[in-house]
PDB file of C-alpha atoms in Angstrom:
ATOM      1  CA  UNK A   6      74.407  33.434  37.403  1.00 59.00           C
ATOM      2  CA  UNK A   7      74.076  30.159  39.264  1.00 73.00           C
ATOM      3  CA  UNK A   8      70.782  30.161  41.064  1.00 84.00           C
ATOM      4  CA  UNK A   9      68.867  27.686  43.172  1.00 88.00           C
ATOM      5  CA  UNK A  10      65.280  27.052  42.126  1.00 94.00           C
ATOM      6  CA  UNK A  11      62.655  28.706  44.290  1.00 96.00           C
ATOM      7  CA  UNK A  12      61.221  25.298  45.189  1.00 97.00           C
ATOM      8  CA  UNK A  13      64.621  23.996  46.388  1.00 96.00           C
ATOM      9  CA  UNK A  14      65.072  27.163  48.439  1.00 96.00           C
ATOM     10  CA  UNK A  15      61.612  26.695  49.967  1.00 97.00           C
ATOM     11  CA  UNK A  16      62.376  23.026  50.726  1.00 97.00           C
ATOM     12  CA  UNK A  17      65.505  23.995  52.659  1.00 97.00           C
ATOM     13  CA  UNK A  18      63.674  26.749  54.551  1.00 96.00           C
ATOM     14  CA  UNK A  19      60.811  24.378  55.430  1.00 97.00           C
ATOM     15  CA  UNK A  20      63.143  21.592  56.577  1.00 97.00           C
ATOM     16  CA  UNK A  21      65.185  23.944  58.760  1.00 96.00           C
ATOM     17  CA  UNK A  22      62.000  25.340  60.324  1.00 96.00           C
ATOM     18  CA  UNK A  23      60.721  21.793  60.957  1.00 96.00           C
ATOM     19  CA  UNK A  24      64.035  20.986  62.626  1.00 95.00           C
ATOM     20  CA  UNK A  25      63.518  23.858  65.045  1.00 94.00           C
ATOM     21  CA  UNK A  26      60.075  22.628  66.136  1.00 91.00           C
ATOM     22  CA  UNK A  27      59.074  20.068  68.744  1.00 88.00           C
ATOM     23  CA  UNK A  28      56.646  17.368  67.654  1.00 90.00           C
ATOM     24  CA  UNK A  29      54.563  17.584  64.504  1.00 94.00           C
ATOM     25  CA  UNK A  30      53.867  20.808  62.621  1.00 95.00           C
ATOM     26  CA  UNK A  31      50.998  21.466  60.231  1.00 95.00           C
ATOM     27  CA  UNK A  32      51.374  22.774  56.711  1.00 95.00           C
ATOM     28  CA  UNK A  33      49.428  25.988  57.492  1.00 95.00           C
ATOM     29  CA  UNK A  34      51.634  26.590  60.532  1.00 95.00           C
ATOM     30  CA  UNK A  35      54.802  26.173  58.440  1.00 96.00           C
ATOM     31  CA  UNK A  36      53.364  28.536  55.844  1.00 96.00           C
ATOM     32  CA  UNK A  37      52.711  31.164  58.510  1.00 95.00           C
ATOM     33  CA  UNK A  38      56.175  30.686  60.050  1.00 93.00           C
ATOM     34  CA  UNK A  39      58.103  30.823  56.780  1.00 94.00           C
ATOM     35  CA  UNK A  40      56.035  33.140  54.579  1.00 94.00           C
ATOM     36  CA  UNK A  41      55.866  30.448  51.887  1.00 96.00           C
ATOM     37  CA  UNK A  42      52.332  30.123  50.431  1.00 96.00           C
ATOM     38  CA  UNK A  43      50.461  27.177  51.988  1.00 96.00           C
ATOM     39  CA  UNK A  44      49.795  25.350  48.687  1.00 96.00           C
ATOM     40  CA  UNK A  45      53.534  25.477  47.980  1.00 97.00           C
ATOM     41  CA  UNK A  46      54.363  24.249  51.495  1.00 97.00           C
ATOM     42  CA  UNK A  47      51.960  21.325  50.983  1.00 96.00           C
ATOM     43  CA  UNK A  48      53.556  20.497  47.618  1.00 97.00           C
ATOM     44  CA  UNK A  49      57.080  20.642  49.055  1.00 97.00           C
ATOM     45  CA  UNK A  50      56.127  18.542  52.095  1.00 97.00           C
ATOM     46  CA  UNK A  51      54.582  15.875  49.863  1.00 96.00           C
ATOM     47  CA  UNK A  52      57.802  15.692  47.822  1.00 97.00           C
ATOM     48  CA  UNK A  53      59.975  15.643  50.948  1.00 97.00           C
ATOM     49  CA  UNK A  54      57.782  12.936  52.469  1.00 96.00           C
ATOM     50  CA  UNK A  55      58.026  10.798  49.332  1.00 96.00           C
ATOM     51  CA  UNK A  56      61.831  11.011  49.494  1.00 97.00           C
ATOM     52  CA  UNK A  57      62.090  10.246  53.217  1.00 96.00           C
ATOM     53  CA  UNK A  58      63.074  13.671  54.561  1.00 97.00           C
ATOM     54  CA  UNK A  59      59.887  14.107  56.591  1.00 97.00           C
ATOM     55  CA  UNK A  60      57.334  11.830  58.184  1.00 96.00           C
ATOM     56  CA  UNK A  61      53.649  12.643  58.049  1.00 93.00           C
ATOM     57  CA  UNK A  62      51.148  11.936  60.774  1.00 91.00           C
ATOM     58  CA  UNK A  63      47.455  11.844  59.924  1.00 90.00           C
ATOM     59  CA  UNK A  64      44.559  12.786  62.132  1.00 85.00           C
ATOM     60  CA  UNK A  65      43.412  15.639  64.329  1.00 83.00           C
ATOM     61  CA  UNK A  66      46.873  16.021  65.835  1.00 84.00           C
ATOM     62  CA  UNK A  67      48.546  15.379  62.493  1.00 88.00           C
ATOM     63  CA  UNK A  68      51.288  17.175  60.686  1.00 93.00           C
ATOM     64  CA  UNK A  69      54.903  16.677  59.688  1.00 96.00           C
ATOM     65  CA  UNK A  70      58.210  16.128  61.440  1.00 95.00           C
ATOM     66  CA  UNK A  71      61.749  15.451  60.310  1.00 97.00           C
ATOM     67  CA  UNK A  72      62.624  11.837  59.530  1.00 96.00           C
ATOM     68  CA  UNK A  73      66.212  12.452  60.683  1.00 96.00           C
ATOM     69  CA  UNK A  74      68.136  15.294  62.323  1.00 96.00           C
ATOM     70  CA  UNK A  75      69.134  18.403  60.346  1.00 97.00           C
ATOM     71  CA  UNK A  76      72.796  17.443  60.840  1.00 96.00           C
ATOM     72  CA  UNK A  77      72.194  14.332  58.712  1.00 97.00           C
ATOM     73  CA  UNK A  78      70.604  16.159  55.767  1.00 97.00           C
ATOM     74  CA  UNK A  79      72.929  17.801  53.248  1.00 97.00           C
ATOM     75  CA  UNK A  80      72.017  20.818  51.161  1.00 96.00           C
ATOM     76  CA  UNK A  81      72.980  18.770  48.083  1.00 96.00           C
ATOM     77  CA  UNK A  82      70.499  16.005  48.927  1.00 97.00           C
ATOM     78  CA  UNK A  83      67.630  18.493  49.131  1.00 97.00           C
ATOM     79  CA  UNK A  84      68.593  20.242  45.894  1.00 96.00           C
ATOM     80  CA  UNK A  85      68.936  16.904  44.093  1.00 95.00           C
ATOM     81  CA  UNK A  86      65.541  15.764  45.380  1.00 96.00           C
ATOM     82  CA  UNK A  87      63.784  18.935  44.240  1.00 96.00           C
ATOM     83  CA  UNK A  88      65.731  19.915  41.108  1.00 94.00           C
ATOM     84  CA  UNK A  89      67.496  16.748  39.972  1.00 90.00           C
ATOM     85  CA  UNK A  90      71.235  16.324  39.583  1.00 87.00           C
ATOM     86  CA  UNK A  91      73.522  19.252  40.252  1.00 86.00           C
ATOM     87  CA  UNK A  92      75.062  20.188  36.909  1.00 79.00           C
ATOM     88  CA  UNK A  93      76.454  23.523  35.754  1.00 77.00           C
ATOM     89  CA  UNK A  94      76.191  22.641  32.084  1.00 76.00           C
ATOM     90  CA  UNK A  95      74.570  19.879  30.043  1.00 74.00           C
ATOM     91  CA  UNK A  96      77.951  18.325  29.211  1.00 74.00           C
ATOM     92  CA  UNK A  97      78.941  17.756  32.864  1.00 73.00           C
ATOM     93  CA  UNK A  98      79.680  14.135  33.747  1.00 68.00           C
ATOM     94  CA  UNK A  99      79.630  12.998  30.126  1.00 66.00           C
ATOM     95  CA  UNK A 100      76.356  14.637  29.108  1.00 66.00           C
ATOM     96  CA  UNK A 101      75.795  15.983  25.615  1.00 67.00           C
ATOM     97  CA  UNK A 102      76.611  19.515  24.540  1.00 68.00           C
ATOM     98  CA  UNK A 103      73.678  21.947  24.456  1.00 64.00           C
ATOM     99  CA  UNK A 104      75.381  24.063  21.809  1.00 63.00           C
ATOM    100  CA  UNK A 105      75.307  21.350  19.185  1.00 60.00           C
ATOM    101  CA  UNK A 106      78.893  22.210  18.304  1.00 61.00           C
ATOM    102  CA  UNK A 107      82.230  21.099  19.558  1.00 66.00           C
ATOM    103  CA  UNK A 108      83.306  23.889  21.878  1.00 70.00           C
ATOM    104  CA  UNK A 109      86.382  22.082  23.092  1.00 69.00           C
ATOM    105  CA  UNK A 110      85.445  22.520  26.749  1.00 69.00           C
ATOM    106  CA  UNK A 111      83.446  19.335  27.200  1.00 68.00           C
ATOM    107  CA  UNK A 112      84.717  17.743  30.400  1.00 68.00           C
ATOM    108  CA  UNK A 113      86.392  20.944  31.581  1.00 73.00           C
ATOM    109  CA  UNK A 114      83.361  21.855  33.650  1.00 77.00           C
ATOM    110  CA  UNK A 115      83.503  18.544  35.537  1.00 83.00           C
ATOM    111  CA  UNK A 116      86.150  19.746  38.011  1.00 85.00           C
ATOM    112  CA  UNK A 117      84.170  22.865  38.869  1.00 85.00           C
ATOM    113  CA  UNK A 118      80.905  20.938  39.092  1.00 85.00           C
ATOM    114  CA  UNK A 119      82.477  18.313  41.368  1.00 90.00           C
ATOM    115  CA  UNK A 120      83.814  21.053  43.686  1.00 91.00           C
ATOM    116  CA  UNK A 121      80.396  22.696  43.933  1.00 90.00           C
ATOM    117  CA  UNK A 122      78.661  19.368  44.484  1.00 92.00           C
ATOM    118  CA  UNK A 123      81.202  18.361  47.178  1.00 94.00           C
ATOM    119  CA  UNK A 124      80.746  21.695  48.946  1.00 94.00           C
ATOM    120  CA  UNK A 125      76.956  21.380  48.927  1.00 94.00           C
ATOM    121  CA  UNK A 126      77.254  17.788  50.186  1.00 95.00           C
ATOM    122  CA  UNK A 127      79.496  18.933  53.047  1.00 95.00           C
ATOM    123  CA  UNK A 128      76.996  21.525  54.311  1.00 95.00           C
ATOM    124  CA  UNK A 129      74.194  20.165  56.468  1.00 96.00           C
ATOM    125  CA  UNK A 130      70.886  21.836  57.166  1.00 96.00           C
ATOM    126  CA  UNK A 131      72.070  22.135  60.775  1.00 96.00           C
ATOM    127  CA  UNK A 132      75.010  24.201  59.440  1.00 95.00           C
ATOM    128  CA  UNK A 133      72.496  26.403  57.632  1.00 94.00           C
ATOM    129  CA  UNK A 134      70.401  26.785  60.788  1.00 93.00           C
ATOM    130  CA  UNK A 135      73.425  27.605  62.928  1.00 91.00           C
ATOM    131  CA  UNK A 136      74.737  30.107  60.372  1.00 86.00           C
ATOM    132  CA  UNK A 137      71.378  31.901  60.321  1.00 71.00           C
ATOM    133  CA  UNK A 138      71.271  32.002  64.116  1.00 62.00           C
ATOM    134  CA  UNK A 139      74.850  33.274  64.359  1.00 65.00           C
ATOM    135  CA  UNK A 140      74.177  35.944  61.738  1.00 60.00           C
ATOM    136  CA  UNK A 141      71.006  37.092  63.525  1.00 58.00           C
ATOM    137  CA  UNK A 142      72.905  37.239  66.839  1.00 56.00           C
ATOM    138  CA  UNK A 143      75.695  39.300  65.282  1.00 58.00           C
ATOM    139  CA  UNK A 144      73.177  41.731  63.797  1.00 57.00           C
ATOM    140  CA  UNK A 145      71.383  42.022  67.134  1.00 49.00           C
ATOM    141  CA  UNK A 146      74.615  42.641  69.046  1.00 55.00           C
ATOM    142  CA  UNK A 147      75.721  45.407  66.668  1.00 58.00           C
ATOM    143  CA  UNK A 148      72.511  47.421  66.909  1.00 54.00           C
ATOM    144  CA  UNK A 149      72.799  51.054  67.917  1.00 56.00           C
ATOM    145  CA  UNK A 150      70.877  52.118  71.044  1.00 53.00           C
ATOM    146  CA  UNK A 151      68.386  54.139  68.992  1.00 53.00           C
ATOM    147  CA  UNK A 152      67.558  51.003  66.972  1.00 56.00           C
ATOM    148  CA  UNK A 153      66.628  49.018  70.077  1.00 48.00           C
ATOM    149  CA  UNK A 154      62.976  48.465  70.976  1.00 48.00           C
ATOM    150  CA  UNK A 155      61.802  48.265  74.582  1.00 45.00           C
ATOM    151  CA  UNK A 156      62.171  44.681  75.785  1.00 46.00           C
ATOM    152  CA  UNK A 157      64.081  43.765  72.625  1.00 48.00           C
ATOM    153  CA  UNK A 158      65.582  40.297  72.607  1.00 47.00           C
ATOM    154  CA  UNK A 159      67.073  38.271  69.791  1.00 48.00           C
ATOM    155  CA  UNK A 160      63.959  36.076  69.698  1.00 46.00           C
ATOM    156  CA  UNK A 161      61.529  39.015  69.647  1.00 45.00           C
ATOM    157  CA  UNK A 162      63.522  40.688  66.903  1.00 50.00           C
ATOM    158  CA  UNK A 163      63.533  37.520  64.775  1.00 50.00           C
ATOM    159  CA  UNK A 164      59.771  37.199  65.195  1.00 46.00           C
ATOM    160  CA  UNK A 165      59.180  40.875  64.394  1.00 49.00           C
ATOM    161  CA  UNK A 166      61.418  40.763  61.312  1.00 58.00           C
ATOM    162  CA  UNK A 167      60.322  37.304  60.172  1.00 53.00           C
ATOM    163  CA  UNK A 168      63.867  35.882  60.353  1.00 50.00           C
TER     164      UNK A 168
END
C-alpha cells in the first residue's frame, strides 16, 4: 500500500486550515481546530516555516500565516518537504536496488513514479480545500430529514463533526 506519512498528512491539514483563516493563527488554536496534538502542530509549523510555506510573527499577537496562497502550494511540495523525494521504490530515478539482486525491473518503476509525482504536483492545496468543501456540501445536501438538527447549516455541521 502506498501511504503518506502522518506528518505529511498533518502538514497538509495544517496548511489548508491556515489558508482558511484571516490574519495570524496560534499553534494551540490550530491544534484545537484540526485535532492534531499541539506539540506536533508546533513541530510541523517550524518545518513549514523553515521551508518558506508559512511566516511566523512573534509577540503577544503572534502566530503563523501562509507565506503564499493555497493555490500556489502543491501537494507534492509539501510531501517532499516533510518526507523527502517521492519515490515508490529505492531504484526509482537511478537509485540502487533494495533487494541486492538484479530483479530486471530497475527503471521500470520510473514511469509510474513520474506519473504519481506529476499528479501530486498538479494538485494544489486550494484544490484539496475546495474538494473537501464540495464533499461536505454534497453530504449535507443528501441528508435525510430525520438526520437534520434544528438550525442545521453546513458550517454548524462541519463544526459539530470536526470536518
